[in-house]
Amino acid sequence: MKTFNNLKNNLKKDTSNFSTLRVALVGDTSTQLLMTAIIGEAIERNFVLDYFEADFNQVEQEFLNPNSELNLFKPDYIIIFHSTHKLLQEYSNHIYDQESLAEKRISFIKTISENVSSKIIYYNYPEIDDNIFGSFSNKISSSFVYQVRKLNFDLMNYSQKNNNFFICDISSVQNKFGRNFIFTPSVYANTEIVFSIDSLPIIASRTIDIICSLEGKFKKCLVLDLDNTLWGGIIGDDGIENIQLGHGIGIGKMFVEFQKWIKKLKERGVILAICSKNDEEKAKEPFLKHPEMILKLDDISVFLANWENKVNNIRNIQSILNIGFDSMVFLDDNPVEREIVAQNIPEILVPNLPDDPSLYLEYLYTLNIFETTSYSKADKDRTKQYQEEAHRAVQKKYFVDEDDFLKSLDMESEISEFNKFNIPRIAQLSQRSNQFNLRTIRYTESDIQNISNDEKYKSFSFSLRDKFGDNGLIAAVILEKIDDETLFINSWFMSCRVLKRGMENFILNTIIEYAIGKDLNKIVGEYVSTTKNQMVKDLYTTLGFKELSSEINKRYSINLKSYNLRKTFINKINL
């Protein structure tokens, strides 16, 4: 586990090549050490923070004064820390108004959060049990315990309605590690510092987890070993009857619980893959025949069981899924295998699982590996979509000519404007797309909603399906008219699952047809370079655009009078 000093030492590192984010921290207690930890954790994730830290206990003033330092700073993210300790002071000072404490705090939160354009990360409230009523406080709506629990519940409800408001769940951190770990009374008495030094790395990590997710850096895929990872024992030696897996008493019960957790991740949209040193037929047997097996073959997107080294197999899985190694997690009970993978693929996350399988889940809970800031119904279909992609990869091997292969797919694309049905998926796609993302602007649902209602923009979303299945919504463009002749491609992002299908040509044809219909003569596109989108750095020139500038953020244009529609084997369903 990282220490505060580890994070503090990160501030000495060279961050000249890191992306910069503007982050503000406002709190009602002393936050200097918390800010240091957050900056250090951001550097750990290859971000450098241009930050503003408000003075002590200036939350109201910073938000409500339009000329405050906070409002003039215009941060990308605002972290708000309203402490439970100050809440308890307010509760104790207003003896006749205790029953409305949560309601008043929520009202204030709505006031400050709905008047800023920044994304807000709000720390919820770890409980302080003042033991005035003991357990009976759960029946007394005016008790402090009742009001804190109500406030946290109301915060969750409010966050569902405000797409720019995100809760950092430090209450769960206290539940996991204990109040004596997160809070040191003597330090608080002398410094007004609420969080203990030991807890700061965890809280900073949870904070940056949310920012990373919003910035498109999160884990998409869980790669799993089998023997002594998903079940106890070795399937090749012990046989299906003797592996440890079951709902009764014993270690087999813990493997069942572990698989249930993994199953829930899959249903949330995390891709599952198997990487095992085993005979494939024998490795698949528990998935097919064991009555206590929770995971089934249908849950697995890529199943590799052979006697190749795991580094090569993981690289194979990555190439099939076409995702970054830094979005993958590898779980294996064997410390030697873990070390080999970690040394050879440093981008992949390889947690050091405990020796005792009964501790797997509790350990993984502390890591908060699969943080997300979006969820849509389409996530449930992700495993099926990647399985279908594997079928396409197999079929492609039978074709020498690329065009013949594309024709054989019988592809169709439905084009839609942004609407209430597709906005969650579009926002999510903007956050998830790293490689095919021309300007890498991240959008929340409220951002997309605002764009869809703004007449200066024209938006298109694209789905893709073929004979193997439906990929769902896989691309979006946001167009902006900048003068009477020119249309600007404000954003263009696409899922990497559909690369090399001619979707780029299809989308450009759609943009061109729209521009011509509006009597425009020129389209301008921009490429903003990041460490992950190098694959599209030449996209515009490949599509026939001429370069306008040689700066880092390159702009390109194309004259519509000389444009011929590009070849594509995708049929348009409707517009």
XYZ file of C-alpha atoms in Angstrom:
575
model
C 0.000 0.000 0.000
C 1.273 3.477 -0.870
C 2.138 5.826 2.000
C 1.681 9.574 2.247
C 5.450 10.011 1.878
C 5.378 7.984 -1.354
C 2.787 10.382 -2.763
C 4.630 13.431 -1.462
C 7.835 12.262 -3.149
C 5.955 12.045 -6.457
C 5.889 15.848 -6.486
C 9.628 15.764 -7.273
C 9.144 13.729 -10.462
C 9.438 15.078 -13.985
C 5.862 15.644 -15.157
C 6.646 17.595 -18.319
C 5.021 14.963 -20.562
C 1.901 14.504 -18.424
C -1.579 15.753 -19.272
C -2.719 18.719 -17.173
C -6.030 18.998 -15.342
C -7.397 21.998 -13.474
C -8.611 20.826 -10.072
C -9.913 22.805 -7.111
C -10.317 21.604 -3.529
C -12.618 23.384 -1.089
C -13.256 22.193 2.435
C -14.442 23.240 5.868
C -11.394 21.797 7.659
C -7.656 21.864 7.004
C -6.995 20.303 3.565
C -3.285 20.943 2.847
C -2.166 17.354 3.370
C -5.168 16.033 1.461
C -4.285 18.283 -1.489
C -0.692 17.023 -1.416
C -1.895 13.417 -1.458
C -4.275 14.103 -4.354
C -1.526 15.795 -6.394
C 0.845 12.894 -5.684
C -1.763 10.299 -6.656
C -2.510 12.187 -9.883
C 1.191 12.024 -10.782
C 1.044 8.298 -10.058
C -1.574 8.115 -12.854
C 0.378 10.368 -15.269
C -1.608 13.553 -14.651
C -0.257 16.849 -13.386
C -2.680 19.112 -11.548
C -2.980 22.831 -12.029
C -4.724 23.278 -8.724
C -6.469 25.760 -6.486
C -6.936 25.109 -2.781
C -9.464 27.304 -1.025
C -8.715 28.857 2.337
C -9.883 27.096 5.458
C -13.685 26.864 5.846
C -14.527 29.054 2.837
C -16.888 26.713 0.986
C -19.894 29.024 0.960
C -17.898 32.141 0.099
C -16.029 30.487 -2.767
C -19.189 29.191 -4.421
C -21.602 32.031 -3.826
C -19.288 34.924 -4.728
C -19.099 35.145 -8.569
C -15.714 36.882 -8.299
C -14.188 34.394 -5.859
C -10.839 32.781 -6.601
C -12.615 29.488 -7.217
C -14.980 30.901 -9.840
C -12.178 32.839 -11.537
C -9.986 29.721 -11.600
C -12.576 27.817 -13.709
C -11.466 24.278 -12.798
C -12.300 21.105 -14.685
C -13.072 19.424 -11.360
C -14.088 20.741 -7.958
C -13.546 18.474 -4.961
C -15.783 19.398 -2.022
C -15.073 18.168 1.493
C -17.822 19.048 3.936
C -16.748 17.133 7.031
C -19.020 15.185 9.352
C -17.287 16.951 12.250
C -18.473 20.385 11.138
C -21.887 18.903 10.440
C -22.008 17.652 14.038
C -21.104 21.130 15.283
C -23.952 22.614 13.262
C -26.298 19.930 14.567
C -25.310 20.630 18.170
C -25.661 24.413 17.778
C -29.183 24.262 16.346
C -30.914 22.233 18.979
C -34.449 23.018 17.764
C -33.834 22.403 14.076
C -32.045 19.065 14.140
C -34.639 17.171 12.119
C -34.014 19.340 9.038
C -30.211 19.061 9.086
C -29.950 16.710 6.085
C -32.592 18.615 4.133
C -30.793 21.951 4.599
C -27.422 20.513 3.631
C -28.822 18.929 0.464
C -30.484 22.224 -0.423
C -27.149 24.010 -0.133
C -25.385 21.319 -2.167
C -27.937 21.771 -4.945
C -27.435 25.528 -4.879
C -23.670 25.408 -5.273
C -23.463 22.479 -7.692
C -26.075 23.673 -10.148
C -24.388 27.040 -10.639
C -21.025 25.762 -11.829
C -20.002 24.097 -15.082
C -17.195 22.092 -13.474
C -17.611 18.442 -12.605
C -18.052 18.105 -8.859
C -16.582 15.331 -6.737
C -18.309 15.410 -3.368
C -17.058 13.469 -0.346
C -19.963 11.840 1.445
C -20.207 11.628 5.229
C -18.486 8.956 7.351
C -20.638 8.378 10.392
C -19.945 9.752 13.837
C -22.128 7.953 16.370
C -22.568 10.383 19.250
C -24.362 7.626 21.221
C -27.059 9.947 22.512
C -29.712 7.328 21.778
C -27.592 4.223 21.112
C -29.206 1.852 18.621
C -32.535 3.590 19.234
C -31.191 6.507 17.147
C -32.376 4.584 14.090
C -35.941 5.269 15.226
C -35.399 8.945 16.052
C -35.450 11.098 12.928
C -33.867 14.021 14.780
C -30.850 11.982 15.953
C -27.491 12.775 14.395
C -26.954 9.205 13.195
C -30.343 9.271 11.458
C -29.609 12.639 9.803
C -26.170 11.555 8.540
C -27.582 8.374 7.033
C -30.456 10.315 5.492
C -28.002 12.853 4.076
C -25.880 10.159 2.435
C -29.023 8.571 0.985
C -30.249 11.938 -0.317
C -26.810 12.548 -1.835
C -27.121 9.347 -3.845
C -30.562 10.340 -5.077
C -29.326 13.781 -6.055
C -26.300 12.397 -7.906
C -28.646 10.377 -10.126
C -30.304 13.607 -11.266
C -27.152 15.705 -11.770
C -24.814 14.174 -14.341
C -21.933 16.456 -13.343
C -22.097 15.462 -9.674
C -20.085 12.448 -8.455
C -19.860 11.031 -4.937
C -16.500 9.943 -3.586
C -17.586 7.275 -1.126
C -15.251 7.873 1.812
C -17.970 6.546 4.099
C -17.262 3.094 2.654
C -13.545 3.653 3.284
C -14.311 4.150 6.976
C -16.612 1.105 6.931
C -13.800 -0.999 5.501
C -10.824 0.237 7.522
C -12.511 1.504 10.686
C -12.981 4.909 12.253
C -9.801 4.597 14.325
C -7.852 4.223 11.072
C -9.382 7.153 9.229
C -9.511 9.649 12.137
C -6.993 10.624 14.809
C -8.639 12.781 17.553
C -5.399 14.320 18.862
C -4.340 15.420 15.378
C -7.764 16.920 14.711
C -7.721 18.769 18.045
C -4.423 20.501 17.254
C -4.617 20.970 13.474
C -8.246 20.721 12.249
C -7.021 17.884 10.000
C -9.786 15.269 9.832
C -8.129 12.474 7.842
C -5.264 10.523 9.378
C -1.941 10.388 7.522
C -2.419 6.658 6.890
C -5.842 7.157 5.326
C -4.834 9.958 2.946
C -3.410 7.683 0.195
C -6.658 5.693 0.105
C -8.861 8.784 -0.018
C -6.637 10.396 -2.652
C -6.748 7.206 -4.704
C -10.557 7.059 -4.545
C -10.694 10.695 -5.640
C -8.364 10.231 -8.598
C -10.186 6.996 -9.524
C -13.235 9.120 -10.359
C -11.213 11.672 -12.329
C -9.404 8.921 -14.258
C -12.707 7.301 -15.172
C -14.059 10.620 -16.447
C -10.825 11.114 -18.388
C -11.136 7.707 -20.060
C -8.563 5.867 -17.944
C -10.232 2.872 -16.316
C -10.223 -0.910 -16.323
C -12.307 -2.666 -18.980
C -11.105 -6.257 -18.894
C -10.441 -8.894 -16.222
C -8.099 -11.714 -17.290
C -8.365 -14.779 -15.067
C -6.258 -17.809 -14.313
C -8.212 -20.985 -13.482
C -6.560 -23.500 -11.115
C -6.534 -22.185 -7.527
C -7.925 -18.873 -8.794
C -11.487 -19.689 -9.879
C -11.568 -23.006 -8.041
C -9.414 -24.876 -5.572
C -7.116 -27.560 -6.941
C -5.806 -28.426 -10.396
C -8.409 -29.598 -12.865
C -5.907 -31.638 -14.887
C -4.706 -33.586 -11.835
C -7.691 -33.634 -9.484
C -10.492 -34.048 -12.004
C -13.820 -32.231 -12.046
C -15.190 -34.211 -9.088
C -12.373 -33.196 -6.743
C -11.810 -29.500 -7.385
C -12.870 -27.291 -4.457
C -16.001 -25.462 -5.510
C -19.354 -25.453 -3.738
C -21.869 -23.682 -1.535
C -21.201 -25.769 1.552
C -18.697 -25.156 4.334
C -15.019 -24.862 3.375
C -12.786 -23.089 0.884
C -14.985 -24.137 -2.050
C -17.604 -21.718 -0.731
C -15.151 -18.824 -1.066
C -14.450 -19.652 -4.702
C -18.191 -19.588 -5.365
C -18.431 -16.151 -3.724
C -15.444 -14.995 -5.775
C -17.089 -16.159 -8.990
C -20.320 -14.383 -8.060
C -18.379 -11.138 -7.750
C -16.780 -11.711 -11.145
C -20.187 -12.510 -12.655
C -21.532 -9.185 -11.391
C -18.592 -7.381 -13.003
C -19.389 -9.075 -16.290
C -23.039 -8.058 -16.044
C -21.892 -4.491 -15.425
C -19.895 -4.552 -18.646
C -16.392 -5.684 -17.646
C -14.927 -8.018 -20.272
C -13.859 -11.430 -18.945
C -11.026 -13.468 -20.461
C -9.351 -16.714 -19.449
C -5.584 -17.208 -19.565
C -4.580 -20.626 -18.222
C -1.815 -23.172 -18.648
C -4.070 -26.146 -19.327
C -5.476 -28.406 -21.987
C -8.380 -26.426 -23.445
C -10.900 -29.266 -23.294
C -10.063 -30.045 -19.681
C -10.067 -26.343 -18.719
C -13.557 -25.827 -20.145
C -15.021 -28.888 -18.419
C -16.008 -27.147 -15.135
C -17.713 -24.343 -17.101
C -19.778 -26.963 -18.914
C -20.379 -29.675 -16.335
C -19.719 -28.602 -12.745
C -23.070 -27.941 -11.000
C -21.571 -25.358 -8.614
C -19.804 -23.328 -11.300
C -21.176 -19.769 -11.379
C -19.298 -18.623 -14.470
C -20.235 -20.203 -17.808
C -18.517 -20.154 -21.180
C -21.062 -17.570 -22.345
C -19.606 -15.175 -19.765
C -16.128 -15.347 -21.287
C -15.197 -13.181 -24.272
C -11.825 -14.836 -24.978
C -10.829 -18.261 -23.631
C -7.153 -19.192 -23.989
C -6.057 -22.403 -22.314
C -2.842 -23.884 -23.672
C 0.777 -24.416 -22.707
C 2.081 -21.123 -24.102
C 3.557 -18.630 -21.643
C 0.949 -16.302 -20.172
C 2.633 -13.148 -21.428
C 2.087 -14.202 -25.048
C -1.459 -15.331 -24.315
C -2.336 -12.005 -22.682
C -0.879 -10.186 -25.665
C -3.064 -12.367 -27.870
C -6.130 -11.514 -25.771
C -5.287 -7.825 -26.036
C -4.993 -8.008 -29.820
C -8.335 -9.822 -30.127
C -10.136 -7.340 -27.891
C -8.237 -4.353 -29.330
C -7.981 -2.542 -25.993
C -5.009 -1.027 -24.185
C -2.978 -3.092 -21.737
C -3.539 -0.341 -19.182
C -7.259 -1.153 -19.218
C -6.619 -4.793 -18.272
C -6.349 -6.574 -14.905
C -4.731 -9.997 -14.479
C -5.612 -12.241 -11.517
C -3.497 -15.314 -10.814
C -2.822 -17.161 -7.561
C 0.768 -17.935 -8.613
C 3.230 -15.179 -7.561
C 5.791 -16.316 -10.154
C 3.281 -16.012 -13.009
C 2.189 -12.622 -11.690
C 5.752 -11.347 -11.618
C 6.522 -12.579 -15.140
C 3.430 -10.830 -16.527
C 4.069 -7.629 -14.541
C 7.694 -7.461 -15.719
C 6.893 -8.076 -19.377
C 3.653 -6.067 -19.652
C 4.149 -3.205 -17.161
C 0.959 -1.413 -18.227
C -1.322 -4.215 -17.002
C -2.512 -4.189 -13.383
C -1.477 -7.373 -11.561
C -2.768 -7.393 -7.969
C -0.868 -9.562 -5.510
C -3.621 -11.911 -4.420
C -3.311 -13.221 -0.847
C -2.130 -16.798 -0.326
C -5.447 -17.622 1.349
C -8.312 -17.675 -1.237
C -10.777 -16.731 1.490
C -9.124 -13.287 1.485
C -9.341 -12.705 -2.278
C -12.539 -10.678 -2.189
C -11.759 -8.590 0.869
C -8.393 -7.690 -0.638
C -9.851 -6.782 -4.032
C -12.574 -4.686 -2.404
C -9.874 -2.398 -0.982
C -8.352 -1.730 -4.424
C -11.478 -0.262 -6.048
C -10.158 -1.521 -9.392
C -13.254 -1.122 -11.522
C -14.318 2.444 -10.744
C -16.726 3.837 -13.310
C -18.613 7.072 -13.846
C -21.105 5.749 -16.364
C -23.378 2.796 -16.894
C -25.853 1.980 -19.644
C -27.970 -0.985 -20.643
C -25.606 -1.573 -23.557
C -22.900 -2.616 -21.069
C -24.694 -5.911 -20.475
C -24.202 -6.842 -24.132
C -20.450 -6.235 -24.161
C -19.400 -9.878 -23.683
C -21.600 -11.004 -26.552
C -20.205 -8.260 -28.785
C -16.611 -9.286 -28.118
C -17.466 -12.950 -28.703
C -18.948 -11.950 -32.046
C -15.780 -10.015 -32.825
C -13.756 -13.182 -32.254
C -15.974 -14.944 -34.837
C -15.275 -12.148 -37.336
C -11.541 -12.536 -36.760
C -11.818 -16.249 -37.556
C -13.835 -15.638 -40.725
C -11.388 -12.999 -41.947
C -8.672 -15.653 -42.199
C -10.585 -17.288 -45.069
C -10.440 -14.169 -47.272
C -7.431 -12.995 -49.251
C -9.135 -9.812 -50.463
C -10.139 -7.258 -47.785
C -13.099 -5.977 -49.824
C -14.501 -9.488 -50.224
C -14.342 -9.971 -46.461
C -16.130 -6.662 -45.781
C -18.833 -7.478 -48.338
C -19.390 -10.851 -46.670
C -20.244 -9.202 -43.332
C -23.519 -7.676 -44.663
C -23.006 -4.548 -42.563
C -25.727 -2.015 -41.771
C -25.517 1.251 -39.856
C -28.337 3.224 -38.323
C -27.731 6.964 -38.084
C -29.505 8.959 -35.377
C -29.308 12.392 -33.867
C -28.559 12.632 -30.150
C -31.715 11.888 -28.166
C -32.839 10.859 -24.699
C -32.429 7.189 -25.569
C -28.812 7.294 -26.763
C -27.361 10.141 -24.654
C -26.090 7.838 -21.824
C -24.258 5.616 -24.320
C -22.786 8.588 -26.229
C -21.452 10.135 -23.023
C -20.006 6.782 -22.002
C -18.404 6.276 -25.419
C -16.740 9.687 -25.193
C -15.254 8.686 -21.842
C -14.160 5.223 -22.982
C -12.764 6.016 -26.449
C -9.058 6.717 -26.298
C -7.506 5.426 -29.510
C -10.062 6.626 -32.060
C -10.810 10.046 -30.610
C -9.723 13.011 -32.689
C -9.901 15.683 -29.984
C -10.420 13.538 -26.836
C -13.060 15.729 -25.244
C -14.841 13.890 -22.439
C -18.558 14.476 -22.063
C -21.016 13.778 -19.281
C -24.668 13.066 -19.992
C -25.573 16.676 -19.182
C -22.893 17.886 -21.634
C -24.399 15.747 -24.404
C -27.906 16.884 -23.457
C -26.838 20.532 -23.735
C -25.238 19.907 -27.131
C -28.364 18.175 -28.416
C -30.416 21.241 -27.427
C -28.000 23.812 -28.904
C -28.842 24.880 -32.445
C -25.231 25.683 -33.307
C -24.392 21.974 -33.198
C -25.443 19.071 -35.376
C -24.911 15.654 -33.900
C -24.927 12.130 -35.304
C -24.602 8.760 -33.627
C -23.857 5.564 -35.534
C -24.694 1.949 -34.769
C -23.290 -1.042 -36.643
C -24.564 -4.561 -37.089
C -23.664 -7.424 -39.376
C -24.431 -11.097 -39.872
C -22.585 -12.013 -36.663
C -24.493 -9.639 -34.407
C -25.234 -6.094 -33.285
C -22.341 -3.918 -32.103
C -24.756 -1.283 -30.843
C -23.907 2.422 -30.866
C -20.230 2.610 -31.820
C -19.478 6.167 -32.966
C -20.548 9.778 -32.630
C -19.696 13.086 -34.292
C -20.481 16.609 -33.144
C -20.491 19.200 -35.926
C -20.362 22.967 -35.495
C -21.056 25.605 -38.133
C -18.363 28.278 -37.721
C -19.287 30.556 -40.637
C -21.491 30.620 -43.757
C -19.135 28.318 -45.631
C -17.458 26.114 -43.049
C -18.444 23.152 -40.882
C -16.103 22.178 -38.019
C -15.840 18.575 -36.759
C -15.935 19.455 -33.079
C -15.705 15.826 -31.922
C -15.363 12.458 -33.587
C -14.933 9.354 -31.465
C -15.476 5.677 -32.202
C -15.173 2.287 -30.548
C -12.053 0.388 -31.557
C -14.135 -2.768 -31.842
C -15.194 -1.720 -35.335
C -11.869 -0.624 -36.788
C -10.989 -1.705 -40.325
C -14.630 -2.112 -41.373
C -14.802 1.092 -43.434
C -16.768 2.952 -40.751
C -14.494 5.999 -41.119
C -15.482 6.318 -44.793
C -19.143 5.824 -43.974
C -19.102 8.510 -41.276
C -17.234 11.004 -43.456
C -19.703 10.406 -46.305
C -22.511 11.184 -43.846
C -20.822 14.413 -42.743
C -20.205 15.451 -46.338
C -23.797 14.778 -47.396
C -25.063 16.851 -44.469
C -22.704 19.753 -45.279
C -23.668 19.774 -48.947
C -27.329 19.777 -47.956
C -26.653 22.933 -45.929
C -24.862 24.638 -48.891
C -21.520 24.623 -47.093
C -18.292 24.544 -49.079
C -15.646 23.403 -46.605
C -15.192 21.032 -43.683
C -12.462 21.562 -41.088
C -11.219 18.873 -38.720
C -8.731 19.003 -35.877
C -6.447 16.372 -34.399
C -5.340 16.931 -30.792
C -2.492 14.550 -30.011
C -2.523 12.393 -26.881
C -0.418 9.426 -25.831
C -3.234 7.072 -26.842
C -4.730 8.410 -30.067
C -1.689 8.170 -32.312
C -3.504 5.669 -34.510
C -5.672 8.505 -35.906
C -2.959 11.148 -36.291
C -3.038 10.705 -40.094
C -6.773 10.022 -40.371
C -7.702 13.313 -42.007
C -4.965 13.161 -44.636
C -5.889 9.540 -45.357
C -9.470 10.698 -45.921
C -8.366 13.377 -48.380
C -8.099 16.446 -46.147
C -5.303 19.016 -46.623
C -3.213 20.072 -43.627
C -3.735 23.701 -42.576
C -1.197 23.948 -39.756
C 1.854 22.139 -38.431
C 1.214 22.861 -34.752
C 0.705 20.112 -32.156
C -3.068 20.484 -32.545
C -3.240 20.056 -36.297
C -6.118 21.335 -38.403
C -7.185 19.990 -41.791
C -9.748 20.990 -44.399
C -11.493 19.504 -47.377
C -13.249 21.314 -50.214
C -16.647 19.786 -50.902
C -16.641 20.713 -54.583
C -13.807 18.285 -55.247
C -15.009 15.509 -52.935
C -16.130 12.105 -54.161
C -17.911 9.776 -51.759
C -15.523 7.181 -50.367
C -15.934 3.458 -50.880
C -17.778 1.628 -48.127
C -19.590 -1.676 -47.774
C -21.924 -0.445 -45.053
C -25.580 0.066 -45.895
C -27.428 2.996 -44.371
C -30.618 2.024 -42.542
C -32.064 5.480 -41.954
C -31.171 9.090 -41.254
